[in-house]
Amino acid sequence: MQDNRQPVVILVRPQMGENIGAAARAMLNFGLTEMRLVAPRDGWPNPKAVAMASGAAGRVLDRARVYPGLAEAMEGVDFAFATTARGRELSKPVFTPATAMAKARAHDGRCALIFGPERAGLENDDVARANAIVTVPVNPDFPSLNLAQAVLLMGYEWGRDSLPPEPAPQGRRTFGEVLADRVEIERLGDHYEERLTEAGFFFPETKAANMRLNLRNMWSRLSLTRGDVRILHGLLRQLTRR
């Protein structure tokens, strides 16, 4: 059963199955599951789309519905955003993706995000059926976006309020590893400073003190486990064995 709060993604005359599959992946990244296809060039279903959808996103394609025209594809939609870098000659409000999706989240009815074919984007007849235009503020010398990139960008802006403010931290230590204490870090710094002094690294003499200070500061910034410290000691011993 579809979530009537989330926007419908409408791909108008998409040309390549791979791009449809990539768009499905982009949708599912941000919880969008309803795709509608308007007259796909290579017909439907498309095995290349399924291959590109890669597993879980295949369910977006399984539920996708095909329509002969955009008017039919807007069934049940009461507010539509046309994504295009063109069409400003039409008298419509123009939003960035962030502003458009903020409006979509606040809208009580069903919204649609309309994307045009890869080669030329939406035609004016398509844009005329939308309530508003969404234009991405990109490099004016190269405003073109890949279809899946455009879907991903809109999906991200739709889902950003439900996403964590920062990526979940990825623990670098495995179970049982213990962080090295400051004494162990100091001894590691001493070991490297001694060997680097023997190798003539701290040169010229006028800069030596500052080089030692920077090196010591580097060690203090690192979050090393006791295993890391042992490896770094052993590495230095092996390199200076001769």
PDB file of C-alpha atoms in Angstrom:
ATOM      1  CA  MET A   1       0.000   0.000   0.000  1.00  0.00           C
ATOM      2  CA  GLN A   2       1.362   3.388  -1.034  1.00  0.00           C
ATOM      3  CA  ASP A   3       2.015   6.189   1.453  1.00  0.00           C
ATOM      4  CA  ASN A   4      -0.245   9.017   0.254  1.00  0.00           C
ATOM      5  CA  ARG A   5       1.901  11.584   2.021  1.00  0.00           C
ATOM      6  CA  GLN A   6       5.040  10.947  -0.023  1.00  0.00           C
ATOM      7  CA  PRO A   7       5.425  12.506  -3.475  1.00  0.00           C
ATOM      8  CA  VAL A   8       4.821  10.512  -6.634  1.00  0.00           C
ATOM      9  CA  VAL A   9       7.828  10.404  -8.958  1.00  0.00           C
ATOM     10  CA  ILE A  10       6.777  10.721 -12.611  1.00  0.00           C
ATOM     11  CA  LEU A  11       9.340  10.014 -15.332  1.00  0.00           C
ATOM     12  CA  VAL A  12       8.150  11.446 -18.625  1.00  0.00           C
ATOM     13  CA  ARG A  13       9.265   9.567 -21.737  1.00  0.00           C
ATOM     14  CA  PRO A  14      12.393   8.080 -20.145  1.00  0.00           C
ATOM     15  CA  GLN A  15      14.789   6.772 -22.764  1.00  0.00           C
ATOM     16  CA  MET A  16      17.075   4.228 -21.091  1.00  0.00           C
ATOM     17  CA  GLY A  17      16.150   1.367 -18.810  1.00  0.00           C
ATOM     18  CA  GLU A  18      19.389   1.859 -16.870  1.00  0.00           C
ATOM     19  CA  ASN A  19      18.341   5.384 -15.943  1.00  0.00           C
ATOM     20  CA  ILE A  20      14.925   4.200 -14.775  1.00  0.00           C
ATOM     21  CA  GLY A  21      16.608   1.607 -12.555  1.00  0.00           C
ATOM     22  CA  ALA A  22      19.061   4.159 -11.193  1.00  0.00           C
ATOM     23  CA  ALA A  23      16.175   6.527 -10.469  1.00  0.00           C
ATOM     24  CA  ALA A  24      14.417   3.740  -8.531  1.00  0.00           C
ATOM     25  CA  ARG A  25      17.532   3.279  -6.398  1.00  0.00           C
ATOM     26  CA  ALA A  26      17.706   7.029  -5.762  1.00  0.00           C
ATOM     27  CA  MET A  27      14.048   7.046  -4.748  1.00  0.00           C
ATOM     28  CA  LEU A  28      14.371   4.198  -2.279  1.00  0.00           C
ATOM     29  CA  ASN A  29      17.431   5.835  -0.684  1.00  0.00           C
ATOM     30  CA  PHE A  30      15.011   8.378   0.755  1.00  0.00           C
ATOM     31  CA  GLY A  31      11.896   6.277   1.178  1.00  0.00           C
ATOM     32  CA  LEU A  32      10.088   7.184  -2.037  1.00  0.00           C
ATOM     33  CA  THR A  33       8.348   4.154  -3.518  1.00  0.00           C
ATOM     34  CA  GLU A  34       5.755   5.261  -6.059  1.00  0.00           C
ATOM     35  CA  MET A  35       7.071   5.616  -9.616  1.00  0.00           C
ATOM     36  CA  ARG A  36       4.922   6.408 -12.637  1.00  0.00           C
ATOM     37  CA  LEU A  37       6.245   6.124 -16.182  1.00  0.00           C
ATOM     38  CA  VAL A  38       4.919   8.088 -19.123  1.00  0.00           C
ATOM     39  CA  ALA A  39       5.506   6.367 -22.468  1.00  0.00           C
ATOM     40  CA  PRO A  40       8.957   4.866 -21.776  1.00  0.00           C
ATOM     41  CA  ARG A  41      10.857   4.712 -25.060  1.00  0.00           C
ATOM     42  CA  ASP A  42      11.893   1.057 -24.810  1.00  0.00           C
ATOM     43  CA  GLY A  43       8.633  -0.238 -23.393  1.00  0.00           C
ATOM     44  CA  TRP A  44       7.904  -1.779 -20.026  1.00  0.00           C
ATOM     45  CA  PRO A  45       8.964  -3.880 -18.181  1.00  0.00           C
ATOM     46  CA  ASN A  46      12.622  -3.314 -19.009  1.00  0.00           C
ATOM     47  CA  PRO A  47      15.271  -5.865 -17.930  1.00  0.00           C
ATOM     48  CA  LYS A  48      18.018  -3.223 -17.956  1.00  0.00           C
ATOM     49  CA  ALA A  49      16.066  -1.206 -15.421  1.00  0.00           C
ATOM     50  CA  VAL A  50      15.726  -4.247 -13.177  1.00  0.00           C
ATOM     51  CA  ALA A  51      19.455  -4.972 -13.403  1.00  0.00           C
ATOM     52  CA  MET A  52      20.361  -1.398 -12.484  1.00  0.00           C
ATOM     53  CA  ALA A  53      17.854  -1.256  -9.611  1.00  0.00           C
ATOM     54  CA  SER A  54      20.049  -3.772  -7.775  1.00  0.00           C
ATOM     55  CA  GLY A  55      17.976  -5.808  -5.367  1.00  0.00           C
ATOM     56  CA  ALA A  56      15.734  -3.961  -2.934  1.00  0.00           C
ATOM     57  CA  ALA A  57      14.992  -1.072  -5.295  1.00  0.00           C
ATOM     58  CA  GLY A  58      13.428  -3.621  -7.647  1.00  0.00           C
ATOM     59  CA  ARG A  59      10.239  -3.364  -5.622  1.00  0.00           C
ATOM     60  CA  VAL A  60       9.882   0.251  -6.780  1.00  0.00           C
ATOM     61  CA  LEU A  61       9.921  -1.019 -10.364  1.00  0.00           C
ATOM     62  CA  ASP A  62       7.528  -3.856  -9.556  1.00  0.00           C
ATOM     63  CA  ARG A  63       4.950  -1.302  -8.435  1.00  0.00           C
ATOM     64  CA  ALA A  64       5.622   1.195 -11.229  1.00  0.00           C
ATOM     65  CA  ARG A  65       2.640   2.034 -13.417  1.00  0.00           C
ATOM     66  CA  VAL A  66       2.793   3.081 -17.068  1.00  0.00           C
ATOM     67  CA  TYR A  67       0.637   5.798 -18.616  1.00  0.00           C
ATOM     68  CA  PRO A  68       0.255   7.009 -22.206  1.00  0.00           C
ATOM     69  CA  GLY A  69       0.529  10.696 -21.271  1.00  0.00           C
ATOM     70  CA  LEU A  70       1.397  13.037 -18.430  1.00  0.00           C
ATOM     71  CA  ALA A  71      -2.213  14.070 -17.863  1.00  0.00           C
ATOM     72  CA  GLU A  72      -3.174  10.458 -17.117  1.00  0.00           C
ATOM     73  CA  ALA A  73      -0.112   9.956 -14.924  1.00  0.00           C
ATOM     74  CA  MET A  74      -1.219  12.812 -12.638  1.00  0.00           C
ATOM     75  CA  GLU A  75      -4.206  10.840 -11.420  1.00  0.00           C
ATOM     76  CA  GLY A  76      -4.855  11.660  -7.760  1.00  0.00           C
ATOM     77  CA  VAL A  77      -2.222  14.445  -7.734  1.00  0.00           C
ATOM     78  CA  ASP A  78      -3.294  17.930  -6.713  1.00  0.00           C
ATOM     79  CA  PHE A  79       0.069  19.743  -6.793  1.00  0.00           C
ATOM     80  CA  ALA A  80       2.921  19.027  -9.178  1.00  0.00           C
ATOM     81  CA  PHE A  81       6.504  20.254  -9.423  1.00  0.00           C
ATOM     82  CA  ALA A  82       8.179  20.188 -12.851  1.00  0.00           C
ATOM     83  CA  THR A  83      11.954  19.795 -12.577  1.00  0.00           C
ATOM     84  CA  THR A  84      13.592  21.750 -15.354  1.00  0.00           C
ATOM     85  CA  ALA A  85      16.317  24.254 -16.071  1.00  0.00           C
ATOM     86  CA  ARG A  86      14.055  25.759 -18.704  1.00  0.00           C
ATOM     87  CA  GLY A  87      10.440  26.888 -18.825  1.00  0.00           C
ATOM     88  CA  ARG A  88      10.889  30.183 -17.025  1.00  0.00           C
ATOM     89  CA  GLU A  89       8.973  31.895 -19.837  1.00  0.00           C
ATOM     90  CA  LEU A  90       5.856  30.266 -18.361  1.00  0.00           C
ATOM     91  CA  SER A  91       4.186  32.207 -15.588  1.00  0.00           C
ATOM     92  CA  LYS A  92       4.824  29.854 -12.661  1.00  0.00           C
ATOM     93  CA  PRO A  93       6.588  30.087  -9.313  1.00  0.00           C
ATOM     94  CA  VAL A  94      10.171  28.790  -9.434  1.00  0.00           C
ATOM     95  CA  PHE A  95      11.687  27.053  -6.408  1.00  0.00           C
ATOM     96  CA  THR A  96      14.956  25.450  -5.421  1.00  0.00           C
ATOM     97  CA  PRO A  97      14.728  21.749  -4.472  1.00  0.00           C
ATOM     98  CA  ALA A  98      14.943  22.596  -0.757  1.00  0.00           C
ATOM     99  CA  THR A  99      12.115  25.139  -0.894  1.00  0.00           C
ATOM    100  CA  ALA A 100       9.966  22.946  -3.125  1.00  0.00           C
ATOM    101  CA  MET A 101      10.224  19.952  -0.827  1.00  0.00           C
ATOM    102  CA  ALA A 102       9.526  22.064   2.236  1.00  0.00           C
ATOM    103  CA  LYS A 103       6.302  23.092   0.530  1.00  0.00           C
ATOM    104  CA  ALA A 104       5.573  19.464  -0.377  1.00  0.00           C
ATOM    105  CA  ARG A 105       5.967  18.389   3.249  1.00  0.00           C
ATOM    106  CA  ALA A 106       3.558  21.115   4.345  1.00  0.00           C
ATOM    107  CA  HIS A 107       1.004  20.297   1.634  1.00  0.00           C
ATOM    108  CA  ASP A 108      -2.089  18.387   2.747  1.00  0.00           C
ATOM    109  CA  GLY A 109      -2.734  16.646  -0.587  1.00  0.00           C
ATOM    110  CA  ARG A 110      -0.713  14.485  -2.961  1.00  0.00           C
ATOM    111  CA  CYS A 111       2.303  16.014  -4.708  1.00  0.00           C
ATOM    112  CA  ALA A 112       4.178  14.838  -7.778  1.00  0.00           C
ATOM    113  CA  LEU A 113       7.763  15.371  -8.917  1.00  0.00           C
ATOM    114  CA  ILE A 114       7.938  15.378 -12.708  1.00  0.00           C
ATOM    115  CA  PHE A 115      11.193  14.583 -14.517  1.00  0.00           C
ATOM    116  CA  GLY A 116      11.760  14.813 -18.251  1.00  0.00           C
ATOM    117  CA  PRO A 117      13.574  12.570 -20.736  1.00  0.00           C
ATOM    118  CA  GLU A 118      17.343  12.371 -20.563  1.00  0.00           C
ATOM    119  CA  ARG A 119      18.185  14.072 -23.845  1.00  0.00           C
ATOM    120  CA  ALA A 120      16.240  17.325 -23.631  1.00  0.00           C
ATOM    121  CA  GLY A 121      14.213  17.367 -20.426  1.00  0.00           C
ATOM    122  CA  LEU A 122      10.580  18.373 -20.130  1.00  0.00           C
ATOM    123  CA  GLU A 123       8.846  20.155 -22.977  1.00  0.00           C
ATOM    124  CA  ASN A 124       6.798  23.280 -22.360  1.00  0.00           C
ATOM    125  CA  ASP A 125       3.587  21.268 -22.785  1.00  0.00           C
ATOM    126  CA  ASP A 126       4.715  19.098 -19.880  1.00  0.00           C
ATOM    127  CA  VAL A 127       5.763  22.032 -17.711  1.00  0.00           C
ATOM    128  CA  ALA A 128       2.430  23.729 -18.369  1.00  0.00           C
ATOM    129  CA  ARG A 129       0.665  20.888 -16.515  1.00  0.00           C
ATOM    130  CA  ALA A 130       2.645  21.536 -13.319  1.00  0.00           C
ATOM    131  CA  ASN A 131       1.855  24.043 -10.598  1.00  0.00           C
ATOM    132  CA  ALA A 132       5.452  25.106 -10.052  1.00  0.00           C
ATOM    133  CA  ILE A 133       8.947  24.721 -11.434  1.00  0.00           C
ATOM    134  CA  VAL A 134      11.955  23.373  -9.570  1.00  0.00           C
ATOM    135  CA  THR A 135      15.350  24.494 -10.816  1.00  0.00           C
ATOM    136  CA  VAL A 136      18.645  23.439  -9.257  1.00  0.00           C
ATOM    137  CA  PRO A 137      21.091  26.331  -8.776  1.00  0.00           C
ATOM    138  CA  VAL A 138      24.012  24.770 -10.638  1.00  0.00           C
ATOM    139  CA  ASN A 139      26.838  26.034 -12.838  1.00  0.00           C
ATOM    140  CA  PRO A 140      25.049  28.071 -15.555  1.00  0.00           C
ATOM    141  CA  ASP A 141      27.617  26.906 -18.099  1.00  0.00           C
ATOM    142  CA  PHE A 142      26.593  23.291 -17.485  1.00  0.00           C
ATOM    143  CA  PRO A 143      23.088  23.064 -15.990  1.00  0.00           C
ATOM    144  CA  SER A 144      22.342  19.507 -17.132  1.00  0.00           C
ATOM    145  CA  LEU A 145      21.758  16.804 -14.515  1.00  0.00           C
ATOM    146  CA  ASN A 146      21.546  13.072 -15.073  1.00  0.00           C
ATOM    147  CA  LEU A 147      18.008  11.775 -14.494  1.00  0.00           C
ATOM    148  CA  ALA A 148      18.958   9.694 -11.456  1.00  0.00           C
ATOM    149  CA  GLN A 149      20.995  12.584 -10.027  1.00  0.00           C
ATOM    150  CA  ALA A 150      17.967  14.846 -10.254  1.00  0.00           C
ATOM    151  CA  VAL A 151      15.740  12.244  -8.569  1.00  0.00           C
ATOM    152  CA  LEU A 152      18.361  11.710  -5.843  1.00  0.00           C
ATOM    153  CA  LEU A 153      18.623  15.420  -5.160  1.00  0.00           C
ATOM    154  CA  MET A 154      14.862  15.856  -4.853  1.00  0.00           C
ATOM    155  CA  GLY A 155      14.576  12.717  -2.748  1.00  0.00           C
ATOM    156  CA  TYR A 156      17.243  13.971  -0.369  1.00  0.00           C
ATOM    157  CA  GLU A 157      15.473  17.297   0.081  1.00  0.00           C
ATOM    158  CA  TRP A 158      12.187  15.473   0.678  1.00  0.00           C
ATOM    159  CA  GLY A 159      13.645  13.188   3.325  1.00  0.00           C
ATOM    160  CA  ARG A 160      16.086  15.544   5.023  1.00  0.00           C
ATOM    161  CA  ASP A 161      13.801  16.309   7.996  1.00  0.00           C
ATOM    162  CA  SER A 162      13.542  12.617   8.789  1.00  0.00           C
ATOM    163  CA  LEU A 163      17.277  11.976   8.356  1.00  0.00           C
ATOM    164  CA  PRO A 164      19.737  12.161  11.248  1.00  0.00           C
ATOM    165  CA  PRO A 165      21.448  15.595  11.424  1.00  0.00           C
ATOM    166  CA  GLU A 166      24.836  13.914  11.018  1.00  0.00           C
ATOM    167  CA  PRO A 167      25.843  10.496   9.662  1.00  0.00           C
ATOM    168  CA  ALA A 168      25.830   7.785  12.304  1.00  0.00           C
ATOM    169  CA  PRO A 169      29.344   7.453  13.746  1.00  0.00           C
ATOM    170  CA  GLN A 170      31.192   4.385  12.580  1.00  0.00           C
ATOM    171  CA  GLY A 171      33.199   2.817  15.377  1.00  0.00           C
ATOM    172  CA  ARG A 172      36.774   2.289  14.283  1.00  0.00           C
ATOM    173  CA  ARG A 173      37.566  -0.183  17.053  1.00  0.00           C
ATOM    174  CA  THR A 174      36.473  -3.765  17.208  1.00  0.00           C
ATOM    175  CA  PHE A 175      35.374  -5.413  20.420  1.00  0.00           C
ATOM    176  CA  GLY A 176      38.178  -5.844  22.936  1.00  0.00           C
ATOM    177  CA  GLU A 177      40.508  -3.144  21.565  1.00  0.00           C
ATOM    178  CA  VAL A 178      41.721  -0.610  24.099  1.00  0.00           C
ATOM    179  CA  LEU A 179      42.786   2.932  23.353  1.00  0.00           C
ATOM    180  CA  ALA A 180      46.430   3.713  24.081  1.00  0.00           C
ATOM    181  CA  ASP A 181      46.953   6.010  27.044  1.00  0.00           C
ATOM    182  CA  ARG A 182      48.974   9.218  26.924  1.00  0.00           C
ATOM    183  CA  VAL A 183      52.132   7.564  28.294  1.00  0.00           C
ATOM    184  CA  GLU A 184      52.101   5.009  25.479  1.00  0.00           C
ATOM    185  CA  ILE A 185      51.565   7.772  22.922  1.00  0.00           C
ATOM    186  CA  GLU A 186      54.449   9.751  24.429  1.00  0.00           C
ATOM    187  CA  ARG A 187      56.766   6.751  24.218  1.00  0.00           C
ATOM    188  CA  LEU A 188      55.771   6.244  20.595  1.00  0.00           C
ATOM    189  CA  GLY A 189      56.530   9.902  19.895  1.00  0.00           C
ATOM    190  CA  ASP A 190      59.907   9.564  21.646  1.00  0.00           C
ATOM    191  CA  HIS A 191      60.760   6.485  19.577  1.00  0.00           C
ATOM    192  CA  TYR A 192      60.025   8.227  16.278  1.00  0.00           C
ATOM    193  CA  GLU A 193      61.798  11.421  17.316  1.00  0.00           C
ATOM    194  CA  GLU A 194      64.939   9.476  18.264  1.00  0.00           C
ATOM    195  CA  ARG A 195      65.074   7.556  14.995  1.00  0.00           C
ATOM    196  CA  LEU A 196      64.260  10.608  12.886  1.00  0.00           C
ATOM    197  CA  THR A 197      67.021  12.536  14.649  1.00  0.00           C
ATOM    198  CA  GLU A 198      69.495   9.762  13.793  1.00  0.00           C
ATOM    199  CA  ALA A 199      68.313   9.895  10.179  1.00  0.00           C
ATOM    200  CA  GLY A 200      68.866  13.661   9.960  1.00  0.00           C
ATOM    201  CA  PHE A 201      65.184  14.419   9.450  1.00  0.00           C
ATOM    202  CA  PHE A 202      65.137  17.542  11.625  1.00  0.00           C
ATOM    203  CA  PHE A 203      66.993  19.848   9.259  1.00  0.00           C
ATOM    204  CA  PRO A 204      67.877  22.684   9.085  1.00  0.00           C
ATOM    205  CA  GLU A 205      68.644  23.282  12.745  1.00  0.00           C
ATOM    206  CA  THR A 206      66.730  26.574  12.776  1.00  0.00           C
ATOM    207  CA  LYS A 207      63.504  24.678  12.021  1.00  0.00           C
ATOM    208  CA  ALA A 208      64.180  21.565  14.077  1.00  0.00           C
ATOM    209  CA  ALA A 209      62.361  22.673  17.231  1.00  0.00           C
ATOM    210  CA  ASN A 210      59.210  23.579  15.322  1.00  0.00           C
ATOM    211  CA  MET A 211      59.323  20.298  13.379  1.00  0.00           C
ATOM    212  CA  ARG A 212      59.549  18.337  16.631  1.00  0.00           C
ATOM    213  CA  LEU A 213      56.646  20.311  18.060  1.00  0.00           C
ATOM    214  CA  ASN A 214      54.464  19.653  15.014  1.00  0.00           C
ATOM    215  CA  LEU A 215      55.290  15.954  15.077  1.00  0.00           C
ATOM    216  CA  ARG A 216      54.434  15.686  18.772  1.00  0.00           C
ATOM    217  CA  ASN A 217      51.200  17.554  18.162  1.00  0.00           C
ATOM    218  CA  MET A 218      50.327  15.100  15.387  1.00  0.00           C
ATOM    219  CA  TRP A 219      50.705  12.101  17.701  1.00  0.00           C
ATOM    220  CA  SER A 220      48.467  13.737  20.313  1.00  0.00           C
ATOM    221  CA  ARG A 221      45.668  14.208  17.750  1.00  0.00           C
ATOM    222  CA  LEU A 222      45.550  10.548  16.748  1.00  0.00           C
ATOM    223  CA  SER A 223      43.131   8.154  18.419  1.00  0.00           C
ATOM    224  CA  LEU A 224      45.366   5.075  18.553  1.00  0.00           C
ATOM    225  CA  THR A 225      44.707   1.713  20.153  1.00  0.00           C
ATOM    226  CA  ARG A 226      47.428  -0.194  21.955  1.00  0.00           C
ATOM    227  CA  GLY A 227      47.539  -2.498  18.951  1.00  0.00           C
ATOM    228  CA  ASP A 228      48.114   0.493  16.681  1.00  0.00           C
ATOM    229  CA  VAL A 229      50.992   1.639  18.871  1.00  0.00           C
ATOM    230  CA  ARG A 230      52.639  -1.803  18.751  1.00  0.00           C
ATOM    231  CA  ILE A 231      52.361  -1.861  14.954  1.00  0.00           C
ATOM    232  CA  LEU A 232      53.896   1.604  14.608  1.00  0.00           C
ATOM    233  CA  HIS A 233      56.770   0.692  16.929  1.00  0.00           C
ATOM    234  CA  GLY A 234      57.384  -2.507  14.971  1.00  0.00           C
ATOM    235  CA  LEU A 235      57.171  -0.722  11.632  1.00  0.00           C
ATOM    236  CA  LEU A 236      59.836   1.779  12.705  1.00  0.00           C
ATOM    237  CA  ARG A 237      62.115  -0.956  14.064  1.00  0.00           C
ATOM    238  CA  GLN A 238      61.874  -2.845  10.791  1.00  0.00           C
ATOM    239  CA  LEU A 239      62.623   0.237   8.721  1.00  0.00           C
ATOM    240  CA  THR A 240      65.682   1.129  10.854  1.00  0.00           C
ATOM    241  CA  ARG A 241      66.936  -2.423  11.382  1.00  0.00           C
ATOM    242  CA  ARG A 242      70.087  -1.836   9.330  1.00  0.00           C
TER     243      ARG A 242
END
